[in-house]
Amino acid sequence: MAQIKLLLEKQLLTIQNQEIISSGDSNFDSCKFTFDESWDGFTKTGVFYQDKANVQYAVLGKDDTCVIPAAAMARAGRMYIGVFGIKDTAVVTSTLEFIDIKEGAISGDNVSTEPTDDVFLAIVAQYQRIADLMYKYETTAAQFNATMAEQNSILETLNAFDVEEISRKLDLIEDRMINYTNLAKEIQEREIIIRDVPVKFVNKVCRIENDAITVDSLCDVYFDEYSFEIASNALIMPVSYDGYIELTSSIDIADELTANILVRRN
């Protein structure tokens, strides 16, 4: 039994030993990966192929080993090896290395070329984690969409959507995430924070313009630490209008203050 030893230094993958592997082997040869600390916490999946149209995957075990998929070495020729990892919304991929598969006693049609699907289970779990983050509003809709676009681009280069059934499952999960996105957008549209607003009173009145504010908006004004010491000596009342808010102070305030304004819209 051959075991290929591979070292990951950040995203650079290098093969540490030379092994002879013959075409036609099945559930026999393996890979042992050694990762530096930059891969800590990632769910790692090995990538194997001789032909880019038939990429094979194997999720690594807790000891960072995996059996090489038989379909990746069904014939004599060059076999490419890589790995990618998933953690929360992050995806990291390695460079590729290769070994030469020697002609074996059996090859080609004698070996199943069905792709392994462990990797798709990992991808589904990744989508679910992102959906859970959206549900808890721990990221914005814009960040979510950007992350999904980046992840899908990476996964598509690995032919990760070749299996029809898994693609169908991913479509269903993506529909759920779109719903979460729409919900997050709805919340964002109802509540926004206008940050670091300069507040300068003239004749006890300060007008702050912002298209997000409507006459029906409820606005709360929060001064920073310096400004609060001054503002706390006065009664400051906010009144919202279409496109702006007016702050009225009970006393003259000469200093320019800084505030964050929470706008809640019906």
Coordinates of N, CA and C in Angstrom, one line a residue, residues 145-239:
N145 N -23.8 38.0 0.0 CA -23.8 37.7 -1.5 C -22.4 37.7 -2.0
A146 N -21.5 38.6 -1.5 CA -20.2 38.6 -2.0 C -19.5 37.3 -1.6
T147 N -19.7 36.8 -0.4 CA -19.1 35.6 0.0 C -19.5 34.4 -0.8
M148 N -20.8 34.3 -1.1 CA -21.4 33.2 -1.9 C -20.8 33.3 -3.3
A149 N -20.7 34.4 -3.9 CA -20.2 34.5 -5.2 C -18.7 34.1 -5.3
E150 N -18.0 34.4 -4.3 CA -16.6 34.0 -4.2 C -16.4 32.5 -4.0
Q151 N -17.2 32.0 -3.1 CA -17.1 30.6 -2.8 C -17.6 29.8 -4.0
N152 N -18.7 30.2 -4.7 CA -19.2 29.4 -5.8 C -18.2 29.4 -7.0
S153 N -17.5 30.6 -7.1 CA -16.4 30.7 -8.2 C -15.3 29.7 -7.9
I154 N -14.9 29.5 -6.7 CA -13.8 28.6 -6.3 C -14.3 27.2 -6.5
L155 N -15.5 26.9 -6.1 CA -16.0 25.5 -6.1 C -16.3 25.1 -7.6
E156 N -16.7 26.0 -8.4 CA -17.0 25.7 -9.8 C -15.7 25.3 -10.5
T157 N -14.5 25.9 -10.1 CA -13.3 25.5 -10.8 C -12.9 24.1 -10.4
L158 N -13.5 23.6 -9.3 CA -13.2 22.2 -8.9 C -14.3 21.2 -9.4
N159 N -15.1 21.7 -10.3 CA -16.2 20.9 -10.8 C -17.1 20.3 -9.7
A160 N -17.3 21.1 -8.7 CA -18.1 20.6 -7.6 C -19.5 20.5 -7.8
F161 N -20.1 20.9 -8.9 CA -21.5 20.9 -9.2 C -21.8 19.9 -10.3
D162 N -21.0 18.9 -10.5 CA -21.2 18.0 -11.6 C -22.3 16.9 -11.3
V163 N -22.6 16.7 -10.1 CA -23.6 15.7 -9.7 C -24.9 16.3 -9.6
E164 N -25.9 15.8 -10.4 CA -27.2 16.4 -10.6 C -27.9 16.4 -9.2
E165 N -27.9 15.4 -8.5 CA -28.7 15.3 -7.3 C -28.1 16.3 -6.2
I166 N -26.8 16.4 -6.1 CA -26.2 17.3 -5.2 C -26.5 18.7 -5.6
S167 N -26.5 19.0 -6.9 CA -26.8 20.3 -7.4 C -28.2 20.7 -7.0
R168 N -29.1 19.7 -7.1 CA -30.5 20.0 -6.8 C -30.6 20.4 -5.3
K169 N -29.9 19.6 -4.4 CA -29.9 20.0 -3.0 C -29.3 21.3 -2.7
L170 N -28.3 21.7 -3.4 CA -27.7 23.0 -3.2 C -28.6 24.1 -3.7
D171 N -29.3 23.8 -4.8 CA -30.3 24.8 -5.2 C -31.4 25.1 -4.2
L172 N -31.8 24.0 -3.5 CA -32.8 24.2 -2.5 C -32.3 25.0 -1.3
I173 N -31.0 24.7 -1.0 CA -30.4 25.5 0.2 C -30.2 26.9 -0.3
E174 N -29.8 27.1 -1.5 CA -29.5 28.5 -2.0 C -30.9 29.3 -1.9
D175 N -32.0 28.6 -2.3 CA -33.3 29.3 -2.2 C -33.6 29.8 -0.8
R176 N -33.2 28.9 0.2 CA -33.4 29.3 1.6 C -32.5 30.5 1.9
M177 N -31.3 30.5 1.5 CA -30.4 31.6 1.8 C -30.9 32.9 1.1
I178 N -31.5 32.8 -0.1 CA -32.0 34.0 -0.7 C -33.1 34.6 0.2
N179 N -34.0 33.7 0.7 CA -35.0 34.1 1.6 C -34.4 34.9 2.8
Y180 N -33.3 34.3 3.4 CA -32.7 35.0 4.5 C -32.1 36.3 4.1
T181 N -31.6 36.4 2.9 CA -31.0 37.6 2.4 C -32.1 38.7 2.3
N182 N -33.3 38.3 1.7 CA -34.4 39.2 1.6 C -34.8 39.7 3.0
L183 N -34.9 38.8 3.9 CA -35.3 39.2 5.3 C -34.3 40.1 5.9
A184 N -33.0 39.9 5.7 CA -32.0 40.8 6.2 C -32.1 42.2 5.5
K185 N -32.3 42.2 4.2 CA -32.5 43.5 3.5 C -33.7 44.2 4.1
E186 N -34.8 43.5 4.4 CA -36.0 44.1 4.9 C -35.7 44.8 6.2
I187 N -34.9 44.1 7.1 CA -34.6 44.6 8.4 C -33.7 45.8 8.2
Q188 N -32.7 45.7 7.3 CA -31.8 46.9 7.0 C -32.6 48.1 6.5
E189 N -33.6 47.8 5.7 CA -34.4 48.9 5.2 C -35.3 49.6 6.3
R190 N -35.6 48.8 7.3 CA -36.4 49.3 8.4 C -35.6 50.1 9.4
E191 N -34.4 49.6 9.7 CA -33.5 50.2 10.7 C -32.1 50.5 10.1
I192 N -31.7 51.7 10.1 CA -30.4 52.1 9.7 C -29.7 53.0 10.8
I193 N -28.4 53.0 10.8 CA -27.6 53.9 11.7 C -26.8 54.8 10.8
I194 N -27.0 56.1 11.0 CA -26.2 57.1 10.4 C -25.1 57.5 11.4
R195 N -23.9 57.2 11.0 CA -22.8 57.2 11.9 C -22.0 58.5 11.8
D196 N -21.4 58.9 12.9 CA -20.4 60.0 13.0 C -21.0 61.3 12.3
V197 N -22.2 61.7 12.7 CA -22.9 62.9 12.2 C -22.4 64.1 12.9
P198 N -21.9 65.1 12.2 CA -21.6 66.4 12.9 C -22.8 67.1 13.2
V199 N -22.9 67.6 14.5 CA -24.1 68.3 15.0 C -23.7 69.7 15.4
K200 N -24.1 70.7 14.7 CA -23.8 72.1 14.9 C -25.1 72.9 15.1
F201 N -25.4 73.4 16.3 CA -26.6 74.1 16.5 C -26.4 75.6 16.1
V202 N -27.4 76.1 15.4 CA -27.5 77.5 15.1 C -28.9 78.0 15.6
N203 N -28.9 78.9 16.5 CA -30.1 79.4 17.1 C -30.8 78.2 17.7
K204 N -30.1 77.3 18.4 CA -30.6 76.1 19.1 C -31.2 75.0 18.2
V205 N -30.9 75.2 16.8 CA -31.5 74.2 15.9 C -30.4 73.6 15.0
C206 N -30.4 72.3 14.8 CA -29.5 71.7 13.8 C -30.3 70.8 12.9
R207 N -30.1 71.0 11.6 CA -30.8 70.3 10.6 C -29.8 69.3 9.9
I208 N -30.2 68.0 9.9 CA -29.3 66.9 9.4 C -30.1 66.3 8.2
E209 N -29.5 66.4 7.1 CA -30.2 65.8 5.9 C -29.7 64.4 5.6
N210 N -30.7 63.6 5.2 CA -30.4 62.2 4.8 C -31.6 61.6 4.1
D211 N -31.4 61.1 2.9 CA -32.6 60.6 2.2 C -33.3 59.4 2.8
A212 N -32.6 58.7 3.8 CA -33.2 57.6 4.5 C -34.3 58.0 5.5
I213 N -34.3 59.3 5.8 CA -35.2 59.7 6.9 C -36.5 60.1 6.2
T214 N -37.6 59.7 6.8 CA -39.0 60.1 6.3 C -39.7 60.7 7.5
V215 N -40.8 61.4 7.2 CA -41.6 62.0 8.2 C -42.1 61.1 9.2
D216 N -42.3 59.8 8.9 CA -42.8 58.8 9.8 C -41.7 58.1 10.6
S217 N -40.4 58.5 10.3 CA -39.3 57.8 11.0 C -39.2 58.1 12.5
L218 N -38.8 57.2 13.3 CA -38.5 57.4 14.7 C -37.0 57.5 14.8
C219 N -36.5 58.6 15.3 CA -35.0 58.8 15.3 C -34.5 58.9 16.8
D220 N -33.5 58.2 17.1 CA -32.8 58.3 18.4 C -31.4 58.8 18.1
V221 N -31.0 59.7 19.0 CA -29.7 60.4 18.8 C -28.7 59.9 19.9
Y222 N -27.6 59.4 19.6 CA -26.6 58.9 20.6 C -25.3 59.7 20.3
F223 N -24.9 60.5 21.3 CA -23.7 61.3 21.2 C -22.5 60.5 21.7
D224 N -21.3 60.8 21.1 CA -20.1 60.2 21.6 C -19.7 60.7 23.0
E225 N -18.7 60.1 23.5 CA -18.3 60.4 24.9 C -18.1 61.9 25.2
Y226 N -17.3 62.5 24.3 CA -17.0 64.0 24.5 C -18.3 64.8 24.3
S227 N -19.1 64.5 23.3 CA -20.3 65.3 23.0 C -21.4 65.1 24.1
F228 N -21.4 63.9 24.6 CA -22.4 63.6 25.6 C -22.3 64.5 26.8
E229 N -21.1 64.8 27.2 CA -20.9 65.6 28.4 C -21.5 67.0 28.2
I230 N -21.4 67.5 27.0 CA -22.0 68.8 26.7 C -23.5 68.7 26.5
A231 N -23.9 67.7 25.7 CA -25.4 67.5 25.3 C -26.2 67.2 26.5
S232 N -25.6 66.5 27.6 CA -26.4 66.1 28.7 C -26.9 67.3 29.5
N233 N -26.4 68.5 29.3 CA -26.8 69.7 30.0 C -28.1 70.3 29.4
A234 N -28.5 69.7 28.2 CA -29.6 70.3 27.5 C -30.7 69.2 27.2
L235 N -31.8 69.7 26.9 CA -32.9 68.8 26.4 C -32.9 68.9 24.9
I236 N -32.5 67.8 24.2 CA -32.4 67.9 22.7 C -33.5 67.0 22.1
M237 N -34.4 67.6 21.3 CA -35.5 66.9 20.8 C -35.3 66.7 19.3
P238 N -35.4 65.4 18.8 CA -35.4 65.2 17.3 C -36.8 65.2 16.7
V239 N -36.9 65.8 15.6 CA -38.2 65.7 14.8 C -37.8 65.4 13.4

